[in-house]
Each structure stands twice: as structure tokens, then as C-alpha cells.
Coordinates of C-alpha atoms and ligand atoms in Angstrom, one line a residue:
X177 CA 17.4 -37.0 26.0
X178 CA 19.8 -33.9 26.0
X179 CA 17.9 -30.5 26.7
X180 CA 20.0 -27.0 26.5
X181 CA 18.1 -24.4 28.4
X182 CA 19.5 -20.4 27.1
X183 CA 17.8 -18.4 29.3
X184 CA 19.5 -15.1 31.6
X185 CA 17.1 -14.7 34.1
X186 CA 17.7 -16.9 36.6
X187 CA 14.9 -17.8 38.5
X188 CA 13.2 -18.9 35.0
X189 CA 16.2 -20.8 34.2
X190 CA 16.3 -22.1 37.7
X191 CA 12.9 -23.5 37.4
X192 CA 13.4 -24.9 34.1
X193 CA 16.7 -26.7 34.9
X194 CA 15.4 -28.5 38.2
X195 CA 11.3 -29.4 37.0
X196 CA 13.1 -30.7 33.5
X197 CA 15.7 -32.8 35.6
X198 CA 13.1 -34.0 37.4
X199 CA 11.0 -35.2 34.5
X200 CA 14.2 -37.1 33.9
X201 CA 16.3 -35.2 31.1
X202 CA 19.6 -34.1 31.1
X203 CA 20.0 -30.3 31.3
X204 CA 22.4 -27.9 30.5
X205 CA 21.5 -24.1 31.1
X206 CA 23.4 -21.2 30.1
X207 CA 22.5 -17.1 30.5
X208 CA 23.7 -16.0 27.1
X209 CA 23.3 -16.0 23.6
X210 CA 27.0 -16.8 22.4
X211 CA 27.6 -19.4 25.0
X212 CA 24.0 -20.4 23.9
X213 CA 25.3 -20.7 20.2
X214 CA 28.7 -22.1 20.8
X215 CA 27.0 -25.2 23.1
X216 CA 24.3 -25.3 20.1
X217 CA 26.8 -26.1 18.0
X218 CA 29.3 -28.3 20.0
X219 CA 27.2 -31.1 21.7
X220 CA 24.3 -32.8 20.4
X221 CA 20.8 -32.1 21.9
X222 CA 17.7 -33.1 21.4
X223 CA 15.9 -30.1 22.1
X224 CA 17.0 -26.3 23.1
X225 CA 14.9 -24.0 25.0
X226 CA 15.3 -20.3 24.1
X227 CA 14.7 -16.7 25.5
X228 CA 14.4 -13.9 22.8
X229 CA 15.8 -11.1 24.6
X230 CA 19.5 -12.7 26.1
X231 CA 22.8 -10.8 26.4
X232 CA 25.4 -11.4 23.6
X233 CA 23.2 -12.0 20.9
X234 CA 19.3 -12.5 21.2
X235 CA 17.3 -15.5 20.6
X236 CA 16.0 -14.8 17.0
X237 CA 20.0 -14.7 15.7
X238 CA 21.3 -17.3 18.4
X239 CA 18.3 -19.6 15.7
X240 CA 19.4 -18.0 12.4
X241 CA 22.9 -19.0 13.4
X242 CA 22.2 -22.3 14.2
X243 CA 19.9 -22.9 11.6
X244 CA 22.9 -23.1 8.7
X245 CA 24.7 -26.1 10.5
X246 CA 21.4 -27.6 12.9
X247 CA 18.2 -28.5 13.2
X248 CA 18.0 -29.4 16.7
X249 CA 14.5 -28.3 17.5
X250 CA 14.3 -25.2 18.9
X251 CA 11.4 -24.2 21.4
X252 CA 11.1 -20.0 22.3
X253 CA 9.9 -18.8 25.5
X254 CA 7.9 -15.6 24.8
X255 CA 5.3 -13.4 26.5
X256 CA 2.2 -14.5 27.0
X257 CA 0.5 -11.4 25.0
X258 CA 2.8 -11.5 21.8
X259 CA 1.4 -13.5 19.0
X260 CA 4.2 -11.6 17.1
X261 CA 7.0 -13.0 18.7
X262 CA 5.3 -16.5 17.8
X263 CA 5.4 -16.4 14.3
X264 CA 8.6 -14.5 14.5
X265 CA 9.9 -17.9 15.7
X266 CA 8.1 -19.8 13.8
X267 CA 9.7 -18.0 10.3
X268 CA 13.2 -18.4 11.7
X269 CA 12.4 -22.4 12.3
X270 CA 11.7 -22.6 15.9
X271 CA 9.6 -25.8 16.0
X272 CA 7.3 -24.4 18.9
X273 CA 6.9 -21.5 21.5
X274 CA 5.9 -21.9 25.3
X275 CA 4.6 -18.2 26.8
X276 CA 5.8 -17.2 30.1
X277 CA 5.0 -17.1 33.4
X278 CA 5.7 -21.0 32.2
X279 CA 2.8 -23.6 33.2
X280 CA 5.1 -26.6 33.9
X281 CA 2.6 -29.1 33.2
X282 CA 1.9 -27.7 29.8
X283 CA 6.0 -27.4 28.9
X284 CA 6.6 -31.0 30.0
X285 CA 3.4 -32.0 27.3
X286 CA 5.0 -29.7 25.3
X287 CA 8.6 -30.9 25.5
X288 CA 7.4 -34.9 24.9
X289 CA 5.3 -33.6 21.8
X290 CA 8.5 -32.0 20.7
X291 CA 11.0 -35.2 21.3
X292 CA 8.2 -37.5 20.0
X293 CA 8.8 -36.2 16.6
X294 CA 11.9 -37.3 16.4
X295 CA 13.9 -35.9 13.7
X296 CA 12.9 -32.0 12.9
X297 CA 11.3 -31.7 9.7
X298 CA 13.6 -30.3 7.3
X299 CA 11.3 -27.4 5.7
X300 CA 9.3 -25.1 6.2
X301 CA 6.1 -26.6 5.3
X302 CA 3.8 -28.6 7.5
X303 CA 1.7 -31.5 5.8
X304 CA -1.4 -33.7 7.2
X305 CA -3.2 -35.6 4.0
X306 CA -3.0 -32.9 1.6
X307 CA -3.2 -29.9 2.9
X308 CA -0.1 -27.9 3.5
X309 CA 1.1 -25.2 5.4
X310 CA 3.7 -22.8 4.1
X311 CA 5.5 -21.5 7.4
X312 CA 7.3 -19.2 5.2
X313 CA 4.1 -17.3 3.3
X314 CA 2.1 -18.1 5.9
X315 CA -0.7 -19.4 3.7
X316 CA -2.3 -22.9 3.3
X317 CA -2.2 -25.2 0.1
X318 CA -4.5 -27.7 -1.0
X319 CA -5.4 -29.6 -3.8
X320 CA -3.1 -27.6 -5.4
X321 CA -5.5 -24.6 -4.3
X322 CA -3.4 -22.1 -2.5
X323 CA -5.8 -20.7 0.5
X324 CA -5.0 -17.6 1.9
X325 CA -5.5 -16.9 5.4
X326 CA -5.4 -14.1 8.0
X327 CA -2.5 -13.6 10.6
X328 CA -5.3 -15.8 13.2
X329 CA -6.5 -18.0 10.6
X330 CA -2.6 -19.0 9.9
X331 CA -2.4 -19.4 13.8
X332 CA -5.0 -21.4 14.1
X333 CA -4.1 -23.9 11.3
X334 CA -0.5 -24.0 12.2
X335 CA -1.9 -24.6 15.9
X336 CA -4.0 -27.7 14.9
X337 CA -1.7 -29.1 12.3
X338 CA 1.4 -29.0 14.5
X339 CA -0.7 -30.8 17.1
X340 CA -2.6 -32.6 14.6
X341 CA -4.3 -35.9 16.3
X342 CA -4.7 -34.6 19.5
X343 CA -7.8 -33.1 20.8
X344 CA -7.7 -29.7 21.5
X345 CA -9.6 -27.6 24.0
X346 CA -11.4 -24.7 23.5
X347 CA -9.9 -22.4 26.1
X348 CA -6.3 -24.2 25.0
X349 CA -7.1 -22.8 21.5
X350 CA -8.1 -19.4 23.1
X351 CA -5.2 -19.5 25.3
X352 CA -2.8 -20.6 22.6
X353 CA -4.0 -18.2 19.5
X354 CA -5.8 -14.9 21.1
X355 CA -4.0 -15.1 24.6
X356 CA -7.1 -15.8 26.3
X357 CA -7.9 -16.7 29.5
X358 CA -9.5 -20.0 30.1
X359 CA -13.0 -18.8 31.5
X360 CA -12.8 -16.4 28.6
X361 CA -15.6 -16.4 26.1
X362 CA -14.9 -19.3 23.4
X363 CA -17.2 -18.4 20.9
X364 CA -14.5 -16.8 18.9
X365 CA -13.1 -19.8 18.7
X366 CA -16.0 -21.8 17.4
X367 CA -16.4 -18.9 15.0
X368 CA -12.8 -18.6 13.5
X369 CA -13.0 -22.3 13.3
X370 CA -16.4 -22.2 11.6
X371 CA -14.0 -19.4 8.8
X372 CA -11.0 -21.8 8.4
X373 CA -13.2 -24.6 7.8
X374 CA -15.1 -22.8 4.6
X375 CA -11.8 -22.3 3.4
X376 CA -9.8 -25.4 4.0
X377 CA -12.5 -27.7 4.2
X378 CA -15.5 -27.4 2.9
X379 CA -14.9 -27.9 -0.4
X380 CA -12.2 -31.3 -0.4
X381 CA -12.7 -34.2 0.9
X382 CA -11.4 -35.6 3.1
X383 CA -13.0 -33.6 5.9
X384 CA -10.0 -32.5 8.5
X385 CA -11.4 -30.4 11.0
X386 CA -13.4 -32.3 13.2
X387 CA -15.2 -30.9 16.5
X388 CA -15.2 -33.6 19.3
X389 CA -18.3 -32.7 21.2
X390 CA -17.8 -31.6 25.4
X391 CA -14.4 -31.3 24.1
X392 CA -13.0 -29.2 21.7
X393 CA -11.5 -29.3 18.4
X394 CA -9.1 -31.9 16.6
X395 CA -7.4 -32.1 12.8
X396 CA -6.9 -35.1 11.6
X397 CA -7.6 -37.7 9.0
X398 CA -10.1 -40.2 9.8
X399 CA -10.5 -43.3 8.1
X400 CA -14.1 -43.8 7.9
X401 CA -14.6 -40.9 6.6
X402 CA -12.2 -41.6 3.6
Ligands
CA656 CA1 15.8 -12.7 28.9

């Protein structure tokens, strides 16, 4: 697995280079955003890692570019406070985001959820069962029903959908969609969940958003309750 790291600030790249080499990956790292593009383009990786602010040309064009000839997936490292930069991403096709100061255990999880997939998905729509996710208008479709949802609503969805199947914390889902800390008050989580369930959920069947009790939240189909 081929990993291109475009980051200018060294010690960041530094770190990345050596824990991802580690975790057994071939790396390639360079500092700007046209050598970043012209390396995109050239070899064949599995997965690039991406400032936003870069010399040469930033992050957000360095994907536009890219994103008329590839669709390597594309992971942005952005700070931990801007949910705007996220969805920025997100709209452009970046397949996930990974705030800094950077958590290595989380990027590694992060990084094998990414490479698991496989092959990118092609559009800009995210399906489990049938409810969808429109990246691009930011607003949730099923049944046929389109659902419209609020800038943390659509972060919350496309949260659990992208990581659909997996068990998700409650201080990972404050951490990941409000930028909270982990001894943080969850309740706004269980609240915002409790809101996108009345709107995605409660009226279809099957139920998608489940809470795994001790433990946090998960979206996924289950069979016995099909
Ligand atoms: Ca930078």
C-alpha cells in the first residue's frame, strides 16, 4: 500500500512519514502543492494525505485538480476547531479528514478504514439500505423522501454512515462533530441523535440508528430487525 503524504511543515510531515512506515506502508512526502499534484498524478497511490494551506497551490485545488483524472482517496489534515474546513473537503471529494495535533492511533484506524474500502466510490452520494446521503446538497434521501438536515445533523449522518458498522463512542462523536473534548458533556450527542433519528428513522423501517448500551452509537442494518 502506496501512501503520498503533501504536507510543508515538517515536523508534521516528519511524524507522519516515520509512524506510517512503521505501520508498514510505503511513503512518499512532499512540502508542496504542485509537486503534490504532479506525484498525484504520476504514480499510483492508494491513499494521499493532505494539508489545506501548502505553498504552490493549497490543498482544496491540489483535490479539484486531481479530481478530473483521479480518485485516489484523498484524506485532509485540518484543525481541530474547523468543522468548515471538513465539509469543505468533503464537497471537493476528500474521502475523510483527520484534525491536527494528529492522534496516531486514530490516523492508523483511520488510514485501514480508508484502504479497506478499496476502490473510492465514484459519487458523491453515500448509501446504507436506503437511505442516502447527498455529499453535494448536503441533505439525506429516503424512501424517495428527501430529509433535510442542519450543518450538525449532516455531520452527524455523514459521520455514522461513512463509518457505518462500527460502534461509535460518545465522546468520538463529540470529538468528531462539535470538536469536543472527551470528558465533555455527551448529552448533546444523545440529543442530536435523538433529532436525526425523528427524521431519518422514525418513520421507515428498517430501523438504522441503533444505540449500543455502555457504548455508544452505531448505523447499520440489522438482520433481525428486517
Ligand atoms: Ca501547511
Amino acid at each position: 500500500m502506496r501512501i503520498l503524504i503533501v504536507e510543508d511543515e515538517r515536523k508534521t510531515g516528519a511524524y507522519l512519514r516515520k509512524g506510517l512506515t512503521e505501520a508498514g506502508y510505503i511513503v512518499d512526502w512532499v512540502e508542496d502543492g504542485i509537486s503534490g499534484q504532479h506525484q498525484a498524478e504520476s504514480e499510483d497511490y492508494d491513499l494521499l494525505i493532505l494539508d489545506v494551506m501548502l505553498p504552490g497551490q493549497d490543498g482544496w485545488a491540489l483535490l479539484r485538480n486531481l479530481r478530473r483524472t483521479r480518485r485516489t482517496p484523498v484524506m485532509f489534515l485540518t484543525a481541530r476547531d474547523d468543522v468548515g474546513d471538513r465539509v469543505k473537503g468533503l464537497e471537493l471529494g476528500a474521502d475523510d479528514y483527520l484534525a491536527k495535533p494528529l492522534d496516531f492511533v486514530e490516523l492508523t484506524a483511520r488510514v485501514k478504514s480508508i484502504l479497506r474500502r478499496g476502490q473510492p466510490r465514484d459519487s458523491n452520494t453515500l448509501r446504507v439500505s436506503d437511505l442516502e446521503l447527498d455529499l453535494t446538497r448536503r441533505k439525506a434521501i429516503r424512501q424517495g423522501d428527501t430529509i433535510l438536515l442542519t450543518a450538525k445533523e449532516f455531520a452527524l449522518l455523514w459521520l455514522l454512515m461513512r463509518r457505518a458498522g462500527e460502534i461509535l463512542p460518545r465522546a468520538i462523536i463529540a470529538s468528531q462533530v462539535w470538536d469536543m473534548n472527551f470528558d465533555s458533556d455527551t448529552n448533546v450527542v444523545d440529543s442530536a441523535i435523538r433529532r436525526l433519528r425523528s427524521k431519518v428513522d422514525d418513520a421507515y423501517e428498517p430501523t438504522l440508528i441503533h444505540t449500543v448500551r455502555g457504548m455508544g452509537y452505531v448505523l447499520e442494518v440489522r438482520d433481525s430487525e428486517e
